[in-house]
Coordinates of C-alpha atoms in Angstrom, one line a residue:
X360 CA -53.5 -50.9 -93.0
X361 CA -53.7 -47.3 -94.9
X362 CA -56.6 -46.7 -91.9
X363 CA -53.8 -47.7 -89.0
X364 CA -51.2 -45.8 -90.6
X365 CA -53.8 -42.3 -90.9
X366 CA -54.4 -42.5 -87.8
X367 CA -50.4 -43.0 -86.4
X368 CA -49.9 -39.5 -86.0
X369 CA -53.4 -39.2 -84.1
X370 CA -51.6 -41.8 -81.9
X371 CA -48.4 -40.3 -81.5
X372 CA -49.8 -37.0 -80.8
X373 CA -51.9 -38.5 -77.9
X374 CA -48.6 -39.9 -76.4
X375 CA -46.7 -36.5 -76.7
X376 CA -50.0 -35.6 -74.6
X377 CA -49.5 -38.0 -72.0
X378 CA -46.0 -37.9 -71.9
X379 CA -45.9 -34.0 -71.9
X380 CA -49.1 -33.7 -68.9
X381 CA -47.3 -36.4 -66.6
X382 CA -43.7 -34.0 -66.8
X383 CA -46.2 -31.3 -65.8
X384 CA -47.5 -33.1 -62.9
X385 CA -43.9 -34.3 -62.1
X386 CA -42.7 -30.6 -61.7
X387 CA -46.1 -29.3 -59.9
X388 CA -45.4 -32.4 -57.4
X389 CA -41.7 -31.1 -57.3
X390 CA -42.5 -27.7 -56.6
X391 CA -45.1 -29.1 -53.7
X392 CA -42.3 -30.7 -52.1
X393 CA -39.8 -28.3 -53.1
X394 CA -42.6 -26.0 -50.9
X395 CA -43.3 -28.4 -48.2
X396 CA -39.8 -28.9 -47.5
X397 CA -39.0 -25.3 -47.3
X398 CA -42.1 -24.3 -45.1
X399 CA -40.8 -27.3 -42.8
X400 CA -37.5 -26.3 -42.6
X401 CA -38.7 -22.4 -42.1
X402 CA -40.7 -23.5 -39.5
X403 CA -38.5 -25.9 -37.7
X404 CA -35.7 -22.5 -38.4
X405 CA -38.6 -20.3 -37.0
X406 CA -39.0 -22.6 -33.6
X407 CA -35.5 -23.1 -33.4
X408 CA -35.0 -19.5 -33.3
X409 CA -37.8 -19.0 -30.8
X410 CA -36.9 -21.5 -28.6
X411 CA -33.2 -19.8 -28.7
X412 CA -34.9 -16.1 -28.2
X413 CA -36.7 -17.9 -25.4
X414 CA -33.7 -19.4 -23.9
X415 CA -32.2 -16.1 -24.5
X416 CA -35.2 -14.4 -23.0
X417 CA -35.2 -16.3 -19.7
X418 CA -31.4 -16.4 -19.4
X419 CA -31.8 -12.6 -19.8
X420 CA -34.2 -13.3 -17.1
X421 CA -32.3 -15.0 -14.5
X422 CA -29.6 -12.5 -14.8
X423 CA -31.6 -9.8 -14.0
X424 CA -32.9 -11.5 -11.4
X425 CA -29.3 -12.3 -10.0
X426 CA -28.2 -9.2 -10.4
X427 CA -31.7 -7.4 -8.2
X428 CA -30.7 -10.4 -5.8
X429 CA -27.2 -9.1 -5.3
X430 CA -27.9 -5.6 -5.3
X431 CA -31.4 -6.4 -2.5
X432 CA -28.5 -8.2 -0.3
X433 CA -26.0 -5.3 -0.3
X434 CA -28.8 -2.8 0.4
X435 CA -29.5 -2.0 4.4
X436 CA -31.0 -5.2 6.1
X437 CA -34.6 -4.7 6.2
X438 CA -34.0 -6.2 10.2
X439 CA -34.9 -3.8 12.3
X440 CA -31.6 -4.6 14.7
X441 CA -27.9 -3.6 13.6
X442 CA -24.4 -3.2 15.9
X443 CA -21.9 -0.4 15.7
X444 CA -18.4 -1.8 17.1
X445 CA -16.3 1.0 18.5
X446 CA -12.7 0.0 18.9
X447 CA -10.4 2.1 21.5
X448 CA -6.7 2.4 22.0
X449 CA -4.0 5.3 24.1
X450 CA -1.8 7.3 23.5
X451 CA -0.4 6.8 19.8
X452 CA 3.1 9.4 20.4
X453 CA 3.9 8.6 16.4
X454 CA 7.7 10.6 17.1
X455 CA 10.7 10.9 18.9
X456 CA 12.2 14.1 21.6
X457 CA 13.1 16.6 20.3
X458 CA 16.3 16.7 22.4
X459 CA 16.3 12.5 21.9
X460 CA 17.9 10.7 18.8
X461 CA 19.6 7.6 18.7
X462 CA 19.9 4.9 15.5
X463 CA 16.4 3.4 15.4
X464 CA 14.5 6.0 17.1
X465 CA 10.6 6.5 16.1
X466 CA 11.4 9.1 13.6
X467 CA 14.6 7.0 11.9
X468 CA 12.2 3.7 11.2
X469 CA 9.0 5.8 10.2
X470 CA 11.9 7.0 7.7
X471 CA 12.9 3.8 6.6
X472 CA 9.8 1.2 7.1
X473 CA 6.5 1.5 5.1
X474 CA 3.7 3.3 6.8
X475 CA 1.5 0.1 7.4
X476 CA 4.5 -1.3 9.3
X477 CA 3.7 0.0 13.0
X478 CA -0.4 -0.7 13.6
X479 CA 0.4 -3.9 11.6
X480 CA 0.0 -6.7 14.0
X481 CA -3.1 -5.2 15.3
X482 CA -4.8 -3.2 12.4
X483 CA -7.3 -6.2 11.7
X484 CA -9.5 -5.0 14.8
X485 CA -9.5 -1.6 13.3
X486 CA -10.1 -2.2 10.0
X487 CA -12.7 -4.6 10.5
X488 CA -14.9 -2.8 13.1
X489 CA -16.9 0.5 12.3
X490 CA -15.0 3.5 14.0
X491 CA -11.5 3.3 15.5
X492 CA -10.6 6.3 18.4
X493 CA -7.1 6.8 19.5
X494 CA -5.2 9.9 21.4
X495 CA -2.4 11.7 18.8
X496 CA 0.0 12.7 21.2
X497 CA 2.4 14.7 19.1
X498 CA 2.9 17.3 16.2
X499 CA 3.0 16.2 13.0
X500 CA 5.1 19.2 10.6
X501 CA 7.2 19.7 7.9
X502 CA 8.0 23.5 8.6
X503 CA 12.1 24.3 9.2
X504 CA 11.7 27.4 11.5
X505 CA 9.1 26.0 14.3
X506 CA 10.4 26.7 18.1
X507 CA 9.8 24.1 21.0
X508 CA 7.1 25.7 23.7
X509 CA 8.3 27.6 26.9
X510 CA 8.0 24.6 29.6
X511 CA 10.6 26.3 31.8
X512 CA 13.4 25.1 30.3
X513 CA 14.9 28.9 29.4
X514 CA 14.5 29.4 33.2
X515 CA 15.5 26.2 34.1
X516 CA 17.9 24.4 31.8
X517 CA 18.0 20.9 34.1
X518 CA 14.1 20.7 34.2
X519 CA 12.8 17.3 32.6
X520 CA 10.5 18.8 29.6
X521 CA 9.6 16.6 26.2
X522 CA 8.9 17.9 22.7
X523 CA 7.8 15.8 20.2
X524 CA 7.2 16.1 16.1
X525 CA 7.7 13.9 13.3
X526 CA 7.2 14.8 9.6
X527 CA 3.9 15.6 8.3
X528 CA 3.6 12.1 6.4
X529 CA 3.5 10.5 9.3
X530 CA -0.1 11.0 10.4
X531 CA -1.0 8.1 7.3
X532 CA 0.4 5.8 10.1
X533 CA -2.5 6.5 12.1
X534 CA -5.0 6.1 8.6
X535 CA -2.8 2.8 7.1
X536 CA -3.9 1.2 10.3
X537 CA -7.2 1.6 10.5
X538 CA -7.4 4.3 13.2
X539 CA -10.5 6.9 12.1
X540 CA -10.4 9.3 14.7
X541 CA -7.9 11.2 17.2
X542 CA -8.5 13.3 20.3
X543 CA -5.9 16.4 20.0
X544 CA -6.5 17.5 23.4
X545 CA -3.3 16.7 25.4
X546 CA -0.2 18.3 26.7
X547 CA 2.2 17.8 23.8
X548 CA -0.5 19.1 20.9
X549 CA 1.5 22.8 21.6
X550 CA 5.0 22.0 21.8
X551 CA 5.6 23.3 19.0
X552 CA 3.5 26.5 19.2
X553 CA 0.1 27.1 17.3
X554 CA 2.0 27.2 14.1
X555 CA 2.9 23.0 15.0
X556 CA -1.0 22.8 16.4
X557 CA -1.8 23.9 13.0
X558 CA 0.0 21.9 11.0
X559 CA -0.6 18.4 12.6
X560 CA -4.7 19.2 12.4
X561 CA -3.4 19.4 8.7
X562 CA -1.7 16.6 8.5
X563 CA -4.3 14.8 10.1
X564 CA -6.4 15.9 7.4
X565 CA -4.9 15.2 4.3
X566 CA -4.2 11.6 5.8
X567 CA -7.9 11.5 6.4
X568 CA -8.2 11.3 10.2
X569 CA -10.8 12.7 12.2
X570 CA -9.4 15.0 14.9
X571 CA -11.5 16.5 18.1
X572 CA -10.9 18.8 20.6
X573 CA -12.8 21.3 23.5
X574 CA -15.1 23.0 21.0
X575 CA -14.7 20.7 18.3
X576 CA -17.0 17.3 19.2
X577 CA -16.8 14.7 16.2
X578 CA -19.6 12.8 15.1
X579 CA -20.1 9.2 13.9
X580 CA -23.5 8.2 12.3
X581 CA -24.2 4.7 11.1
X582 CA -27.8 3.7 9.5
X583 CA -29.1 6.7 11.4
X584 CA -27.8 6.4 14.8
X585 CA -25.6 9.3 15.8
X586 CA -22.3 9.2 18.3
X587 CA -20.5 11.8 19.9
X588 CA -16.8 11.3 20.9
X589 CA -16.2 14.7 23.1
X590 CA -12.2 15.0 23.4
X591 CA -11.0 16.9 26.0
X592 CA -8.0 17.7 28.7
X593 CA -9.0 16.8 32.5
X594 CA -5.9 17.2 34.7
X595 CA -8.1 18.5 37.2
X596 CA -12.1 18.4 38.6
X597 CA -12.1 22.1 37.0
X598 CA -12.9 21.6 34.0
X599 CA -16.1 19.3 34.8
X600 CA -18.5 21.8 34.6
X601 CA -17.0 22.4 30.4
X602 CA -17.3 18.7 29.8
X603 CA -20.7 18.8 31.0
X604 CA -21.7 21.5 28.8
X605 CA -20.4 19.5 26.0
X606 CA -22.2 16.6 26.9
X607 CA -25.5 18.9 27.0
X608 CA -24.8 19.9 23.4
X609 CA -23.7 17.0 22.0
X610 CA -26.8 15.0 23.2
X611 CA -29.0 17.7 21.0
X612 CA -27.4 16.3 18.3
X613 CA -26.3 12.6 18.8
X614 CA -28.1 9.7 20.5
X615 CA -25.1 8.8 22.2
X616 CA -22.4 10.2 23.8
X617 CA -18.9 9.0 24.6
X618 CA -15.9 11.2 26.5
X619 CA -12.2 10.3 25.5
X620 CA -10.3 12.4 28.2
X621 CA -6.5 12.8 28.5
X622 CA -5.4 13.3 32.4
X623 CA -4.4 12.5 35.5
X624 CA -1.3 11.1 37.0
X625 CA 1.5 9.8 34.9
X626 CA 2.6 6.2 35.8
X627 CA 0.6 5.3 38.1
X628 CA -2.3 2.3 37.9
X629 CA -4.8 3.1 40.0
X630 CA -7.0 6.4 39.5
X631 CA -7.0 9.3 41.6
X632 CA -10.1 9.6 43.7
X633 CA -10.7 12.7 42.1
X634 CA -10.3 11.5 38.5
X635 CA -13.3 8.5 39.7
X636 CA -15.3 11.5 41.2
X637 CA -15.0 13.4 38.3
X638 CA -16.2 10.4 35.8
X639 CA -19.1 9.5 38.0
X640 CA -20.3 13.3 37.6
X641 CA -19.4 13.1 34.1
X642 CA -22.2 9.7 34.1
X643 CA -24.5 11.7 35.8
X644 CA -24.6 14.3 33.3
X645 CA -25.0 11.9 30.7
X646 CA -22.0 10.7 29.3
X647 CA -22.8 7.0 28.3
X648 CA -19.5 5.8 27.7
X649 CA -15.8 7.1 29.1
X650 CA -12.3 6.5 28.1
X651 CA -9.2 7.9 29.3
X652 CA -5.7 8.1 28.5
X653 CA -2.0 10.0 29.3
X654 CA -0.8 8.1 32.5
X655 CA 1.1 5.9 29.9
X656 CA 0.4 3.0 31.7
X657 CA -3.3 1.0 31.9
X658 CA -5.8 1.4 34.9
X659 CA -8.8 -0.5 35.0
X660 CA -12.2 -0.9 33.9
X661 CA -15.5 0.6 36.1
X662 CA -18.9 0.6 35.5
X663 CA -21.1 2.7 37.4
X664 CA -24.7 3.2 37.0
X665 CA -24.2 1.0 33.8
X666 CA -21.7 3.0 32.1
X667 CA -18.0 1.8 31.2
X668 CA -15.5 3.6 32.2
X669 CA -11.6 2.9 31.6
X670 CA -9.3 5.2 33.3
X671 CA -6.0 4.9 31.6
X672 CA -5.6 3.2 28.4
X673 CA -2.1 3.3 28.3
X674 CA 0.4 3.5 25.3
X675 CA -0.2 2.1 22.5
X676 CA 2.6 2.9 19.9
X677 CA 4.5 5.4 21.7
X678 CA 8.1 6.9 19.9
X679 CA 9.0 8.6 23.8
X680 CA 11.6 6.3 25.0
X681 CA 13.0 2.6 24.2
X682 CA 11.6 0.7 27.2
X683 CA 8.1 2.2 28.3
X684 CA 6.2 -0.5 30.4
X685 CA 5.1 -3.1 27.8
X686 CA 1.4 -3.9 28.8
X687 CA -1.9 -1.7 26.9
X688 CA -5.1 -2.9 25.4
X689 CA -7.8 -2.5 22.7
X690 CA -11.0 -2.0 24.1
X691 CA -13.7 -3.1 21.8
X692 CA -17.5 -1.8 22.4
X693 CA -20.5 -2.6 20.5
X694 CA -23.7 -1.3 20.7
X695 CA -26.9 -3.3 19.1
X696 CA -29.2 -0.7 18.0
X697 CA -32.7 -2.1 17.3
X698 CA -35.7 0.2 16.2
X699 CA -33.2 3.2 16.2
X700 CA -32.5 2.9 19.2
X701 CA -30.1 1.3 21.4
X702 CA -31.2 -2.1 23.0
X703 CA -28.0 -3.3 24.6
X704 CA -24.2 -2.9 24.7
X705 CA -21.3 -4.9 25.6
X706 CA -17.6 -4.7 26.3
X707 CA -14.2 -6.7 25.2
X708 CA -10.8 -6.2 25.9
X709 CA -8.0 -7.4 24.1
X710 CA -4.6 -7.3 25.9
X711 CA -1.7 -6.2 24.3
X712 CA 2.1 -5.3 24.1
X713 CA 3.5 -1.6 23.4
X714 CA 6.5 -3.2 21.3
X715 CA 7.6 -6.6 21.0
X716 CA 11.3 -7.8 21.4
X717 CA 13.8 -7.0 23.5
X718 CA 13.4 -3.0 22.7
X719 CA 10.9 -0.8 21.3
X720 CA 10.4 -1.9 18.0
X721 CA 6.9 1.1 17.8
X722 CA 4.7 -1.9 17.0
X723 CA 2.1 -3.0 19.3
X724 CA 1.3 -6.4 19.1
X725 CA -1.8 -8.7 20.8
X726 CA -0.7 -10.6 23.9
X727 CA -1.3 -14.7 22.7
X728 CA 0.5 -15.9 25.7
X729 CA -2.4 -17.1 27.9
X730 CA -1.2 -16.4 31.2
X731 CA 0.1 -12.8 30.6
X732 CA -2.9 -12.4 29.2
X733 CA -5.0 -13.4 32.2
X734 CA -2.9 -11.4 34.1
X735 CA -4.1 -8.2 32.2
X736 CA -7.4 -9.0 32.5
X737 CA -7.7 -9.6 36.4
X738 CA -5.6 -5.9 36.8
X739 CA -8.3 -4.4 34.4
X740 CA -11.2 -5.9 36.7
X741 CA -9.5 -4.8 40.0
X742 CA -8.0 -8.2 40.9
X743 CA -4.3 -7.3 40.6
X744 CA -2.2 -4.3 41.7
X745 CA -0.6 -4.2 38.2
X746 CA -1.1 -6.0 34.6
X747 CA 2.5 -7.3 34.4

């Protein structure tokens, strides 16, 4: 019994052993799943976060490659083929007489409406095309102490004579509607003197319209291709052997050449024989495309040797008087240039009103009727004596 009881502390030391090596064991297996756990959860945190940088990576990925997508598509086609669509109208006479007023004149609306009102029902063709050419038949000035031009009216007080100027921020009529360029060269751009000529070219400017007279040829140029539009006077054969020498210099620095002429007759619809003469030599010298404006009515369409010629326009929005005769067009050509250089061209025209209602109301409009409409069409082909 004294043997057991000497060797009880021998005992209970070996079980504070035991007990004291398992709690070590316990903790070491705690701290190897304390460390297990947070190695798994680093590394499930670790993939987590490289799958998400990934993800980020390749969403970062397709943006990019959207955005090069959009930016390929909006660069030049890499086709080799591409059209230019010119759009034509007359005479736009954006004023009233000067001797003329009367309650809704030109001058009193453009006062009173918005400058997008006139070239509204008809602007889409013009602001949807590439280059829109028109005639600005009047001055466009804000100065107080401008004098009408000598047309004999001092020696002749009964003689029939027309002056006509609006104010200068009128010529953003011509820009709100889509109209890029304007031929100057007619017989109202001096009835106000040089000091009105002046002033309407700046007018034109600060509205951001292209103006072109003898000695001043504007220039269009789209993906490399280069047109002319030569504007010039041609009340007589004359003057053809000018126009000639501009076509000559204008084809040393354009690949195509177009005349918009102002001449000719007033109010009549068929051509003079020596306005036809005087286009065909104009073809010959190399004009590949003619238009022609200032009888204030239309005349129609020819083509010879290939080219298009269209001898009278007509009106278009014209402030002269309340009823002028209510037929014009828009003549729409395209050109399909292919290897920089053109390939074909072709030829559309759209007939319209001068005003719509029972007056002038200065706001062309497109003809939806179907038989007035054919009825323009056979006159501009030569298979009616008039387009009304």
């Amino acid at each position: 019994m004294k043997k057991i009881i000497l060797q009880l502390p021998l005992v209970l030391a070996l079980c504070v052993g035991i007990i004291y090596s398992a709690h070590l064991l316990n903790e070491k297996d705690k701290q190897n799943v304390a460390k297990y756990s947070y190695d798994y959860e680093s590394k499930k945190l670790s993939k987590n976060v490289a799958t998400n940088t990934a993800a980020n990576a390749n969403l970062n990925k397709e943006t990019v490659t959207e955005n090069i997508t959009e930016v390929v598509t909006e660069e030049p086609t890499t086709d080799d083929s591409f059209e230019i669509k010119l759009s034509f109208v007359g005479d736009c006479l954006c004023a009233t007489n000067e001797n003329t007023h009367y309650e809704n004149c030109f001058n009193d609306v453009a006062d009173r409406k918005d400058k997008s009102y006139f070239l509204a029902k008809v602007n889409k063709y013009f602001l949807n095309d590439d280059f829109t050419i028109s005639d600005c038949e009047n001055v466009y000035s804000d100065s107080k102490d401008l004098q009408v031009s000598d047309k004999g009216q001092y020696q002749d007080p009964n003689i029939e004579a027309y002056w006509f100027k609006s104010k200068a921020k009128n010529a953003e009529i011509l820009s709100a509607g889509g109209i890029d360029c304007v031929s100057i060269s007619n017989n109202h751009i001096n009835d106000y003197g040089s000091q009105g000529k002046n002033d309407t070219k700046d007018a034109l400017d600060k509205a951001g319209v292209l103006w072109g007279e003898e000695g001043k040829t504007v220039y269009y140029e789209k993906n490399g291709f280069k047109i002319a539009v030569i504007c010039v006077s041609m009340y007589g054969d004359g003057v053809v052997p000018n126009i000639i020498d501009y076509i000559k210099k204008a084809t040393k620095k354009s690949d195509y050449q177009i005349i918009y002429f102002h001449g000719g007759t007033e109010a009549i619809h068929e051509p003079e024989t020596w306005k036809k003469n005087a286009c065909h030599k104009l073809v010959d010298a190399g004009a590949d495309l003619i238009m022609g404006d200032h009888p204030h009515v239309l005349q129609p369409l020819e083509v010879y040797n290939d080219v298009t010629i269209i001898y009278s326009l007509g009106n278009f929005i014209f402030g002269g008087n309340r009823h002028p005769e209510n037929r014009t067009i828009i003549y729409q050509h395209t050109l399909t240039i292919t290897k920089d250089s053109l390939s074909s061209q072709s030829g559309k025209i759209i007939p319209c009103y001068v005003y719509t209602g029972d007056t002038n109301n200065w706001q062309p409009a497109v003809i939806k009727d179907k038989g007035t409409r054919k009825k323009v069409l056979k006159f501009m082909k030569w298979e009616a004596d008039s387009p009304l």
